[in-house]
GROMACS .gro file of C-alpha atoms in nm:
model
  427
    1UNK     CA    1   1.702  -1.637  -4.287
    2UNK     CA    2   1.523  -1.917  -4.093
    3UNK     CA    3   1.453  -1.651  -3.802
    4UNK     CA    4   1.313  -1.441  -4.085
    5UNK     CA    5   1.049  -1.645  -4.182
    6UNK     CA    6   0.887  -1.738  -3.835
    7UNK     CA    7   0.903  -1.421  -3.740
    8UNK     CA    8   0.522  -1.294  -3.880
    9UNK     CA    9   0.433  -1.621  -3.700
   10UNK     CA   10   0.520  -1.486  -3.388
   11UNK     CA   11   0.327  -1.197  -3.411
   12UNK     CA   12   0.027  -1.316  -3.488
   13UNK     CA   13   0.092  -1.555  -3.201
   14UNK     CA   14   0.140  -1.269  -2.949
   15UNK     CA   15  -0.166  -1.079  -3.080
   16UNK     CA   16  -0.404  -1.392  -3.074
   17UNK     CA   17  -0.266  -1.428  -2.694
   18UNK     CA   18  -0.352  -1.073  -2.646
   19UNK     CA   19  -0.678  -1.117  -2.776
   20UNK     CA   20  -0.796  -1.371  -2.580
   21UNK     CA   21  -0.775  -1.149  -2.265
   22UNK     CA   22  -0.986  -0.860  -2.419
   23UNK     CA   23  -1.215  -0.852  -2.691
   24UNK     CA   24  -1.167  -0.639  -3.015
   25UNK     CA   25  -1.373  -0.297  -2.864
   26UNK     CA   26  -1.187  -0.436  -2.502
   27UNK     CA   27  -1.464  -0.575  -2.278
   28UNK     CA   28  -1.388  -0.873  -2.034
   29UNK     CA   29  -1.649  -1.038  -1.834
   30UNK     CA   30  -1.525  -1.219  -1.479
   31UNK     CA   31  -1.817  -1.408  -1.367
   32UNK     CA   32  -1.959  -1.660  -1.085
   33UNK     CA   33  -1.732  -1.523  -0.802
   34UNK     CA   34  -1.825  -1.362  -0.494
   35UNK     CA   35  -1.769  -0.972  -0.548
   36UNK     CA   36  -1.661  -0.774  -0.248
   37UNK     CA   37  -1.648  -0.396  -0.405
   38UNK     CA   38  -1.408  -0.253  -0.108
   39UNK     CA   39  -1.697  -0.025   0.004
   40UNK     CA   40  -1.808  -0.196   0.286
   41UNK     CA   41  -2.150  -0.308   0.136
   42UNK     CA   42  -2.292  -0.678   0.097
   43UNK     CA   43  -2.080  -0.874  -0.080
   44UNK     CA   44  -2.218  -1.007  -0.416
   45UNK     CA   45  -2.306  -1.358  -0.455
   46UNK     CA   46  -2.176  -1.505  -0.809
   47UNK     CA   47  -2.121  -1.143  -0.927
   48UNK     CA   48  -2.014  -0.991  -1.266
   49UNK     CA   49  -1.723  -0.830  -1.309
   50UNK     CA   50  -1.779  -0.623  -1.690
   51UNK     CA   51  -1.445  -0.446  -1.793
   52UNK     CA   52  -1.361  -0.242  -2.075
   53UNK     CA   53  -1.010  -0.131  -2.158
   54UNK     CA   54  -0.909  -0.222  -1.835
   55UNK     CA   55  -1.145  -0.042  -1.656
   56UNK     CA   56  -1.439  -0.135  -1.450
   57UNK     CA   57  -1.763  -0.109  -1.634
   58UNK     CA   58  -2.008  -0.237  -1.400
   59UNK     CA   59  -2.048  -0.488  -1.060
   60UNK     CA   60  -2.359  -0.660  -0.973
   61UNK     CA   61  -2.517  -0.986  -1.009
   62UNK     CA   62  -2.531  -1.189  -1.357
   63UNK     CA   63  -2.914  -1.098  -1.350
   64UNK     CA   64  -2.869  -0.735  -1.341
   65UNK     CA   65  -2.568  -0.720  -1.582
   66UNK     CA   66  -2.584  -0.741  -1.941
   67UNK     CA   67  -2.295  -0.935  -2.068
   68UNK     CA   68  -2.189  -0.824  -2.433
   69UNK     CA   69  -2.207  -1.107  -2.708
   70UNK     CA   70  -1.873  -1.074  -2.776
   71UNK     CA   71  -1.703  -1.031  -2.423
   72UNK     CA   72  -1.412  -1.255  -2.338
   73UNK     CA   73  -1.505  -1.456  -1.978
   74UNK     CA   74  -1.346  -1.509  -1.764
   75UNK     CA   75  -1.483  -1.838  -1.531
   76UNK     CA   76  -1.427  -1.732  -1.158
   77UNK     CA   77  -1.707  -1.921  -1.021
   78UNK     CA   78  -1.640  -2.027  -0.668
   79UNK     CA   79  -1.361  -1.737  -0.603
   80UNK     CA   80  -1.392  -1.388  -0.463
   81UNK     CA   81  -1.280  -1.122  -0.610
   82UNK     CA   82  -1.164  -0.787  -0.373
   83UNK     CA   83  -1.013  -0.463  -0.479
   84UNK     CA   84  -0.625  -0.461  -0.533
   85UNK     CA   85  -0.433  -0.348  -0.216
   86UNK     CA   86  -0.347   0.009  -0.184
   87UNK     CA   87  -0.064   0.075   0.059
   88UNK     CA   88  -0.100   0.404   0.132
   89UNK     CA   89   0.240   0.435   0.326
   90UNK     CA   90   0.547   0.242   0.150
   91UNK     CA   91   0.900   0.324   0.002
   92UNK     CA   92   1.007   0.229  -0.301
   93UNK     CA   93   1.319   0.242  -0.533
   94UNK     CA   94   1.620   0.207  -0.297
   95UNK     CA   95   1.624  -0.181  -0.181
   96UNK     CA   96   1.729  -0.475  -0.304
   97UNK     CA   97   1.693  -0.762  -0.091
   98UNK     CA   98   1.799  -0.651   0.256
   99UNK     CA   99   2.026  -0.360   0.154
  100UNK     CA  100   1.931   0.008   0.101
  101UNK     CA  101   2.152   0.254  -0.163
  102UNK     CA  102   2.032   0.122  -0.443
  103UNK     CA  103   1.823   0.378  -0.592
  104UNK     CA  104   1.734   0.376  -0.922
  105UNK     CA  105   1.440   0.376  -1.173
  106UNK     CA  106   1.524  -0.004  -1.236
  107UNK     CA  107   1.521  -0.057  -0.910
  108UNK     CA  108   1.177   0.152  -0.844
  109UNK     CA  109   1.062  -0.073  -1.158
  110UNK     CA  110   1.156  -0.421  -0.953
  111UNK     CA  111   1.006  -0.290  -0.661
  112UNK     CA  112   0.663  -0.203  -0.824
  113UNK     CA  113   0.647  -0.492  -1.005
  114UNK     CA  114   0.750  -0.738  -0.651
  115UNK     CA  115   0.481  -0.509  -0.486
  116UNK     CA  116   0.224  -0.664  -0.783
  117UNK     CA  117   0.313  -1.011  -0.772
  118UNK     CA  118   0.197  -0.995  -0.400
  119UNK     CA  119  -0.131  -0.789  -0.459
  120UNK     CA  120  -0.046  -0.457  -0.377
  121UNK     CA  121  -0.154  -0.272  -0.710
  122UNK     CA  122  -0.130   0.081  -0.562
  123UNK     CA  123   0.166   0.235  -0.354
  124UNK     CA  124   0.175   0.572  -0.178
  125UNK     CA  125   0.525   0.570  -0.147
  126UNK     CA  126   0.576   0.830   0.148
  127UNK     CA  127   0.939   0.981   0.166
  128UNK     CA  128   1.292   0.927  -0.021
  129UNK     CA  129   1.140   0.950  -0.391
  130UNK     CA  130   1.395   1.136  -0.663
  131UNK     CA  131   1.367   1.238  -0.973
  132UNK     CA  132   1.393   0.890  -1.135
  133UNK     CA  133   1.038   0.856  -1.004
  134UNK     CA  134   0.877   1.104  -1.155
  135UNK     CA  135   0.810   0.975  -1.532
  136UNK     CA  136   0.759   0.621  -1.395
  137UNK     CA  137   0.399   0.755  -1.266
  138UNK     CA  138   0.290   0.731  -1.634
  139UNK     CA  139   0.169   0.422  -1.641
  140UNK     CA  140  -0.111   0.523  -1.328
  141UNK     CA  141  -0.332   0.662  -1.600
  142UNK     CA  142  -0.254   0.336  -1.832
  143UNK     CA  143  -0.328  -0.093  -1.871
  144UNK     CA  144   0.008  -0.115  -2.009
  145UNK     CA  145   0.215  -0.188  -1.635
  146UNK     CA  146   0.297  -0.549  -1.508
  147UNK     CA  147   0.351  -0.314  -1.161
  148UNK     CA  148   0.193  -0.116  -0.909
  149UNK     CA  149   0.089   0.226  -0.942
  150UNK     CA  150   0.263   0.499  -0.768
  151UNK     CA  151   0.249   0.814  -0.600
  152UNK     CA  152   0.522   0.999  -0.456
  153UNK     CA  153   0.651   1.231  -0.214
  154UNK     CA  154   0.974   1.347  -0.272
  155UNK     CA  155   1.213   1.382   0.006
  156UNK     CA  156   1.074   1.421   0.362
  157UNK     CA  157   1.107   1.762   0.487
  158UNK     CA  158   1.345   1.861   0.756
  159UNK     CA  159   1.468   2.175   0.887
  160UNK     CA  160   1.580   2.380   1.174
  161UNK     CA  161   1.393   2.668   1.049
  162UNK     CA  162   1.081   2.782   0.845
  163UNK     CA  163   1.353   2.911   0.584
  164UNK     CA  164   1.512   2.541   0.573
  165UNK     CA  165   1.218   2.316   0.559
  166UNK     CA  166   1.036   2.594   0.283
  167UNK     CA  167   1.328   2.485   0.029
  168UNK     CA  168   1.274   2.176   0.079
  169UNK     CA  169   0.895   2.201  -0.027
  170UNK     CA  170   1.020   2.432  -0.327
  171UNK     CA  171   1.253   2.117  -0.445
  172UNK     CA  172   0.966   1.857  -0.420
  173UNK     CA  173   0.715   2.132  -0.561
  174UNK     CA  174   0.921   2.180  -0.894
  175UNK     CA  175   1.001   1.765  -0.892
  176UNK     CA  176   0.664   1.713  -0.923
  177UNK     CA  177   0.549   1.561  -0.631
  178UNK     CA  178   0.166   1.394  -0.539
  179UNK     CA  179   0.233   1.441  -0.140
  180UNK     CA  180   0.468   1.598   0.107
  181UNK     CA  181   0.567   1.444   0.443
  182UNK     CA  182   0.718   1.554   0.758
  183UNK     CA  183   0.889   1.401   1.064
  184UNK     CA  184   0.799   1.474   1.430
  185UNK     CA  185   0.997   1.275   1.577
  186UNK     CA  186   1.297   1.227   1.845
  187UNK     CA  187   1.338   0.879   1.784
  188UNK     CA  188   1.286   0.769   2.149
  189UNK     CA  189   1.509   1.081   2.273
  190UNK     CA  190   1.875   1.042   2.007
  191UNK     CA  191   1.775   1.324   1.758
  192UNK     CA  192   1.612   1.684   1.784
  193UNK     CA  193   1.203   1.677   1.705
  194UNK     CA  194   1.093   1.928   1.375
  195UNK     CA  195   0.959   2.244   1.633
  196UNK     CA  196   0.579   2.336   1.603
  197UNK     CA  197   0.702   2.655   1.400
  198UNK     CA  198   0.834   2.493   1.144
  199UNK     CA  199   0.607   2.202   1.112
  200UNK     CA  200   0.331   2.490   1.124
  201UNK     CA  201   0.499   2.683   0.818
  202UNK     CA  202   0.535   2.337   0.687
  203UNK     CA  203   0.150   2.269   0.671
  204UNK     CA  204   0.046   2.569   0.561
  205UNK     CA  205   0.278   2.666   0.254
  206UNK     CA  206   0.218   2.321   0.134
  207UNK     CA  207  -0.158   2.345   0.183
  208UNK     CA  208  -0.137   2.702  -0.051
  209UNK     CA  209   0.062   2.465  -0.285
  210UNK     CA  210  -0.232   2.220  -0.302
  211UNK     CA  211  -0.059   1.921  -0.135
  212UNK     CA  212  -0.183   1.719   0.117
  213UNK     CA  213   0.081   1.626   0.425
  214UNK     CA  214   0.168   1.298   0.567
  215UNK     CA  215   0.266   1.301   0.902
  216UNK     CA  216   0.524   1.068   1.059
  217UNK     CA  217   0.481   1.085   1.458
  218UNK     CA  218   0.524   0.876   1.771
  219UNK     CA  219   0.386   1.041   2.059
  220UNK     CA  220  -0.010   1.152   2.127
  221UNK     CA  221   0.097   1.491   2.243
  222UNK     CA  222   0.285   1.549   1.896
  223UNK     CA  223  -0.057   1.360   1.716
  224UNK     CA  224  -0.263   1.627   1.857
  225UNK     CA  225  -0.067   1.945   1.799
  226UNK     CA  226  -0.027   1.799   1.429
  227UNK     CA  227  -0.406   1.761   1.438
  228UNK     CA  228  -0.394   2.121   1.515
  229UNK     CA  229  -0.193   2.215   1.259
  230UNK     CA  230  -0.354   2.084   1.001
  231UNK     CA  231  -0.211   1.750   0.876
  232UNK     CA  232  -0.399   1.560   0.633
  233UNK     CA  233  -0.296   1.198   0.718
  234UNK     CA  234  -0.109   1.060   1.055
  235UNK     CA  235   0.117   0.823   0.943
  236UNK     CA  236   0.205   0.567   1.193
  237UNK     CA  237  -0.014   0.459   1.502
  238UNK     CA  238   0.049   0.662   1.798
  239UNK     CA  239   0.287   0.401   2.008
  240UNK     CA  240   0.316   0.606   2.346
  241UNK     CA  241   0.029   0.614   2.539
  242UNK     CA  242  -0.362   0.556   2.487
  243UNK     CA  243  -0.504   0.822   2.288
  244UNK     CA  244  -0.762   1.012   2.504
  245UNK     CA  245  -1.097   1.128   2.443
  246UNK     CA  246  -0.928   1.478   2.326
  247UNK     CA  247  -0.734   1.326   2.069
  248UNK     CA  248  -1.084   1.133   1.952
  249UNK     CA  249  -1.250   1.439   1.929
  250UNK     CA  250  -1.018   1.612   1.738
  251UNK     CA  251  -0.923   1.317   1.480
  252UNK     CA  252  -1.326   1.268   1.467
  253UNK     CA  253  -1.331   1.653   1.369
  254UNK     CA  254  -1.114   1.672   1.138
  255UNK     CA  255  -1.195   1.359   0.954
  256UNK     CA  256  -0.824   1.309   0.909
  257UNK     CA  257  -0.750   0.914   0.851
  258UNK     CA  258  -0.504   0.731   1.065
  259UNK     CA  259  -0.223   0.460   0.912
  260UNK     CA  260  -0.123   0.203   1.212
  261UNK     CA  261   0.178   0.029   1.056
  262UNK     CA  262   0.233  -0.258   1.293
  263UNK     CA  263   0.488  -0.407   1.076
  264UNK     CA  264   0.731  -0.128   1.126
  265UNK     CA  265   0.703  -0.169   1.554
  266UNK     CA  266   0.750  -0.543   1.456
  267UNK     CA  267   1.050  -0.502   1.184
  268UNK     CA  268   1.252  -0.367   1.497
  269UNK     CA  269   1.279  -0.637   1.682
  270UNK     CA  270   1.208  -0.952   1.521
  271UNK     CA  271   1.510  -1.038   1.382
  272UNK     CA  272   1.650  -1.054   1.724
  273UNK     CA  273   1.561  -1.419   1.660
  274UNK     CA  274   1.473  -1.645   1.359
  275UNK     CA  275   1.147  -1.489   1.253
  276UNK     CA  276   0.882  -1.705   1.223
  277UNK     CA  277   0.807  -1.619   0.877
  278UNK     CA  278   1.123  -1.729   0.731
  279UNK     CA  279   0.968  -2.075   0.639
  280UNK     CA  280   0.653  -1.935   0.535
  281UNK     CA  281   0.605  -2.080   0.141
  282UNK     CA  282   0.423  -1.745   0.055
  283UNK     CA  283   0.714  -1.553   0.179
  284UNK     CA  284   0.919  -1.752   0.021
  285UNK     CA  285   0.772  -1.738  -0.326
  286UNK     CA  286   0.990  -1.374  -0.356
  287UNK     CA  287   1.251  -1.396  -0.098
  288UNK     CA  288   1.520  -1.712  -0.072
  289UNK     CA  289   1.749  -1.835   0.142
  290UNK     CA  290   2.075  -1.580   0.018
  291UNK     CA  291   1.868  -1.283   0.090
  292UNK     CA  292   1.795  -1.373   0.511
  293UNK     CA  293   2.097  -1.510   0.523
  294UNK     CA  294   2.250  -1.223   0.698
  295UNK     CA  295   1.925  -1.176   0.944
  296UNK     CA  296   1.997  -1.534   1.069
  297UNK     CA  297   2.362  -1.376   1.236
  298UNK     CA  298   2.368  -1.472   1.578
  299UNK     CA  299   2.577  -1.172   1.647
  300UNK     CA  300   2.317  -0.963   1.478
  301UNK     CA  301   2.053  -1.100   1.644
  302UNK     CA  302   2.193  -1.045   1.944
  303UNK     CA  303   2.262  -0.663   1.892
  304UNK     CA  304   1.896  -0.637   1.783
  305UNK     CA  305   1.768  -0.780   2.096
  306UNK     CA  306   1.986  -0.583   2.304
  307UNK     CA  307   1.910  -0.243   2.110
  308UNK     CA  308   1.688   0.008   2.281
  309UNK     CA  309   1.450   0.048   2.016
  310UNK     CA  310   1.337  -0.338   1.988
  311UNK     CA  311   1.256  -0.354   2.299
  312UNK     CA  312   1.065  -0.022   2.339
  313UNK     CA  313   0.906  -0.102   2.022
  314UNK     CA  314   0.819  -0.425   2.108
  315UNK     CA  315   0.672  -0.276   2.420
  316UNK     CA  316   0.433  -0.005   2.288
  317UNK     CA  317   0.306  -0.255   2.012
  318UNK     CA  318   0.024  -0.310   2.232
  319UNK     CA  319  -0.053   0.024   2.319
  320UNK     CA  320  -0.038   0.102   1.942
  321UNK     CA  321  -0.289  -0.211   1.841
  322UNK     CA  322  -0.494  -0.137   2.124
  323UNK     CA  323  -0.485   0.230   1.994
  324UNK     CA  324  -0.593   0.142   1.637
  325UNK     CA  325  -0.941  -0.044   1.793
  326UNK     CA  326  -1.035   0.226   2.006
  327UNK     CA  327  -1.007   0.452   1.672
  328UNK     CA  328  -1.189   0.215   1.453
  329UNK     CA  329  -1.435   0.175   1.733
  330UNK     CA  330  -1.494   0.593   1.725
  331UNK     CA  331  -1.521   0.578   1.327
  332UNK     CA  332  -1.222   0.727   1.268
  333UNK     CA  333  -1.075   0.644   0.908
  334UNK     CA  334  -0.855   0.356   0.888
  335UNK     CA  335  -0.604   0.370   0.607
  336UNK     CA  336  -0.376   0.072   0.536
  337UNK     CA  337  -0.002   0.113   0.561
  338UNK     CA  338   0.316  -0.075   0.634
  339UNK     CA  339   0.619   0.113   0.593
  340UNK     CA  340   0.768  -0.146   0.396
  341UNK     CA  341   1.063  -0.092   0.105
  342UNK     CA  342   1.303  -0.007   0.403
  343UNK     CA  343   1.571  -0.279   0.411
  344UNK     CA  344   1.408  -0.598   0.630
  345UNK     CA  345   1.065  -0.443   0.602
  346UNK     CA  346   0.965  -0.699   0.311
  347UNK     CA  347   0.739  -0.530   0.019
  348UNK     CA  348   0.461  -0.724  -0.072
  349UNK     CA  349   0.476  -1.000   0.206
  350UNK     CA  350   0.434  -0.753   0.495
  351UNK     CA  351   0.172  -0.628   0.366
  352UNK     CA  352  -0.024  -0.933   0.401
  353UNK     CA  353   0.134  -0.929   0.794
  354UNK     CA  354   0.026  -0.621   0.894
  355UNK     CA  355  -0.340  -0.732   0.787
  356UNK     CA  356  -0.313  -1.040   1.010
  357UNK     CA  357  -0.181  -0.788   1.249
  358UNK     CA  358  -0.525  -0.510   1.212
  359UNK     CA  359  -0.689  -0.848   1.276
  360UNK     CA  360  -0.531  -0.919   1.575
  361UNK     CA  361  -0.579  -0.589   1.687
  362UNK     CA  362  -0.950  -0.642   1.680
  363UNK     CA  363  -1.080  -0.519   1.316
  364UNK     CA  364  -1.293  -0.703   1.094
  365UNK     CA  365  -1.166  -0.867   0.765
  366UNK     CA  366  -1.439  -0.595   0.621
  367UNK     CA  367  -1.268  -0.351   0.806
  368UNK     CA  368  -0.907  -0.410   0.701
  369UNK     CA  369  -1.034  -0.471   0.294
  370UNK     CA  370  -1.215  -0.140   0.324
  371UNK     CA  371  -0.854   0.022   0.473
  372UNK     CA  372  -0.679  -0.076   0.188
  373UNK     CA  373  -0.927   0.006  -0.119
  374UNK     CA  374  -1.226   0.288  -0.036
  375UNK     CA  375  -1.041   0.439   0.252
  376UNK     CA  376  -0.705   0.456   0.129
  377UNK     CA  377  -0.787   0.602  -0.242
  378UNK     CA  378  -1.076   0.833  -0.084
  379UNK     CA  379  -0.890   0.998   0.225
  380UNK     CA  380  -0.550   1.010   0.032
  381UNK     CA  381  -0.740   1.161  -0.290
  382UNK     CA  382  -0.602   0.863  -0.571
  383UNK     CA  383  -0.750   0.883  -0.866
  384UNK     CA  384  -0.964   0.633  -1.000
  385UNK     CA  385  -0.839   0.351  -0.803
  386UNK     CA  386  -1.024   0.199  -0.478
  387UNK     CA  387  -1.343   0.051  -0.463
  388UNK     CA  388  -1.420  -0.171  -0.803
  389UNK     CA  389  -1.679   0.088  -0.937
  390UNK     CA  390  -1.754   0.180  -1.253
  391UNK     CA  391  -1.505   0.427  -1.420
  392UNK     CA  392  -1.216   0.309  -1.181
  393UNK     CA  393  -0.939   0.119  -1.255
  394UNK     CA  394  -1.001  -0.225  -1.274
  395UNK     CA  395  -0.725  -0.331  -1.020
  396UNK     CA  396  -0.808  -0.669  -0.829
  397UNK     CA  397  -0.749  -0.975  -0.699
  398UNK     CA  398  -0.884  -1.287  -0.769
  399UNK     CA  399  -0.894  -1.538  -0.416
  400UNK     CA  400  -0.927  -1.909  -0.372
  401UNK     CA  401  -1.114  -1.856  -0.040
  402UNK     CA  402  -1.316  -1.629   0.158
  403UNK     CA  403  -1.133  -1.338   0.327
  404UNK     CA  404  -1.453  -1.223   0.512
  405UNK     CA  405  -1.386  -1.606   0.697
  406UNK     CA  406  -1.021  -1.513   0.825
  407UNK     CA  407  -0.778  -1.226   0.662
  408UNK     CA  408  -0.489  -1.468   0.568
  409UNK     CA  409  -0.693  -1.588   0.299
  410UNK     CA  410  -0.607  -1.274   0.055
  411UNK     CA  411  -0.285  -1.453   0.053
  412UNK     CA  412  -0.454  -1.753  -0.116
  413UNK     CA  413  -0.441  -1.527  -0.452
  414UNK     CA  414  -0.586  -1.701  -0.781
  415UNK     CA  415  -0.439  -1.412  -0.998
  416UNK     CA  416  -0.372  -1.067  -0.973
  417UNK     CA  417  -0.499  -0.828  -1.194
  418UNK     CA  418  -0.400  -0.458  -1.308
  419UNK     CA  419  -0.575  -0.219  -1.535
  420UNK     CA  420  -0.753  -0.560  -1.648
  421UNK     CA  421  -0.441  -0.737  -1.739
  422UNK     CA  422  -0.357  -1.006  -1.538
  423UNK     CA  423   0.003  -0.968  -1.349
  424UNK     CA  424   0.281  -1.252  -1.415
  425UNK     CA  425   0.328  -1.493  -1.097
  426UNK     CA  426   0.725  -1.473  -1.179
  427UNK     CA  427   0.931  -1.215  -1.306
   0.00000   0.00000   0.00000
């Protein structure tokens, strides 16, 4: 009876607090903070941010946008504001913690949502995607999500023949897929590579299906056959050798964009000791003590130092960070990617690594924003997400300090901000 009674009250408690984060016909006003749009221009000195229905309406300065009457505003004065993160090569819906097996649309859910929390609002998630994924892509075209948008892929496509790897495109085709992805691959000589036959038939049926193909590769001589062959997006830095002035030209060509992924070279060996990052409070603010707890093995760590891949991996990193300047350098497209939502490859907070990493490697702050917003949403083809422009998505992050000064301060994140609703710090 009691419960009865308040009941109205807390309705009309929820719908005030709804209403002060959007006006009745939806518009929102962020103003006084430094924009930077994610297209590589100027960045906008005490800036105006004008949403409407979660959607960005216009950017400029306050003196060249009108402000309506009744917008709610949002004070930001002294921030900056950049696009949300796009990771244009992630997993998601299988881990939990450290472990894989755990797919699930719950678990694709928790994923999205850690993914937000850390300021990735858009993930291309490249490979291992079922059915359970499918209707959870309703919310890209909606305000009402507390997690990142996604794009799929389905399951990547293997096959000893043309026949094999064709059925494979025929299951993702009738699943419903954004992308498809292939391996070329021998995993440093233990397993057979995908043959140039059937990665060819590969390409080109899914081409006449009206997909574009992410590659997954290692060496330059497999980069530049793919080239070749027509793949749409190279998926991981090439990690064996320099890439030559062959493979520039071709890649320049082609226009097709190029995803380093430094965290998944560094995933492979740095548990062979404590990583550094363990003690790290914005690691921390998602992962605990009980999740490492089995990465801080000494037995473990020992078989991960000894393994062949950590230390080969560990060894081309260079070649592959010296690789992604040299690219950058030639004005090839940079696309951000991590390969994170494998177990130990930590959603959200290695995302925010492998940016210190493109930095190390010798890119601009600029450079690395413009990876992860323009370049990512233009060269993969994501709708209405990217730059903050009007008619896209308004998707952002609010900072307390200047990434443009040093990378590490997107971590520094104010809010985060989806479809114009701001994300919850916690879940």
């Amino acid at each position: 009876m009691h419960l009865l009674r308040f009941l109205p009250l807390f309705f009309l408690c929820t719908l005030a607090c709804k209403s002060q984060q959007r006006s009745a016909d939806g518009y929102q006003a962020f103003t006084g903070a430094t924009i930077i749009d994610g297209s590589g221009g100027t960045p906008i000195p005490d800036g105006v941010l004008l949403l409407q229905n979660g959607k960005v309406v216009a950017v400029g300065t306050q003196q060249n946008v009108t402000i309506p009457t009744h917008a709610i505003r949002h004070d930001v004065t002294g921030k900056t504001i950049i696009p949300g993160i796009i990771n244009a090569h992630g997993h998601v819906g299988d881990v939990q913690g450290i472990e894989g097996g755990h797919y699930s649309a719950q678990t694709i859910k928790d994923n999205l949502a850690l993914y937000a929390r850390y300021g990735i609002t858009t993930v291309v998630s490249l490979g291992g995607d079922r059915e359970a994924a499918v209707p959870l892509r309703a919310v890209n075209d909606t305000t009402a999500t507390q997690r990142a948008r996604m794009f799929i892929a389905g399951e990547v496509i293997t096959g000893n023949t043309p026949a094999e790897a064709l059925e494979v495109i025929d299951k993702n085709h009738a699943m419903g897929v954004d992308f498809m992805k292939i391996r070329v691959d021998d995993n440093l000589g233990t397993s057979p590579k995908m043959t140039k036959e059937v990665y060819r038939a590969v390409i080109k049926r899914s081409h006449e299906l009206g997909y574009k193909i992410a590659t997954h590769m290692y060496y330059l001589d497999d980069a530049k056959k793919l080239l070749d062959a027509g793949t749409d997006l190279l998926a991981h830095s090439v990690r064996d050798l320099p890439v030559d002035s062959a493979f520039i030209k071709s890649i320049q060509e082609k226009k097709v964009p190029y995803c380093p992924t430094f965290t998944r070279e560094l995933s492979t060996y740095v548990y062979g000791d404590t990583a550094d990052f363990f003690t790290d409070p914005f690691f921390l603010r998602a992962y605990d003590q009980t999740t490492i707890q089995p990465l801080l093995d000494p037995a473990r760590q020992a078989q991960v130092r000894n393994s062949k891949s950590a230390k080969t991996y560990k060894q081309q990193l260079p070649t592959a960070m010296a690789n992604l300047k040299t690219l950058s350098d030639a004005g090839v497209p940079i696309v951000f990617g991590t390969d994170s939502g494998i177990p130990t490859r930590f959603m959200g907070y290695f995302e925010h690594l492998e940016m210190t990493m493109m930095a190390d490697a010798g890119l601009t702050p600029m450079q690395i924003i413009v990876s992860a917003s323009k370049n990512a949403a233009e060269y993969l083809g994501l709708k209405d997400v990217g730059t903050l422009s009007p008619g896209h998505w308004a998707d952002f992050l609010v900072l307390d300090a200047d990434p443009l000064v040093d990378i590490r301060n997107v971590r520094k994140m104010e809010s985060v901000y989806i479809g114009g609703e701001k994300v919850a710090d916690k879940p």
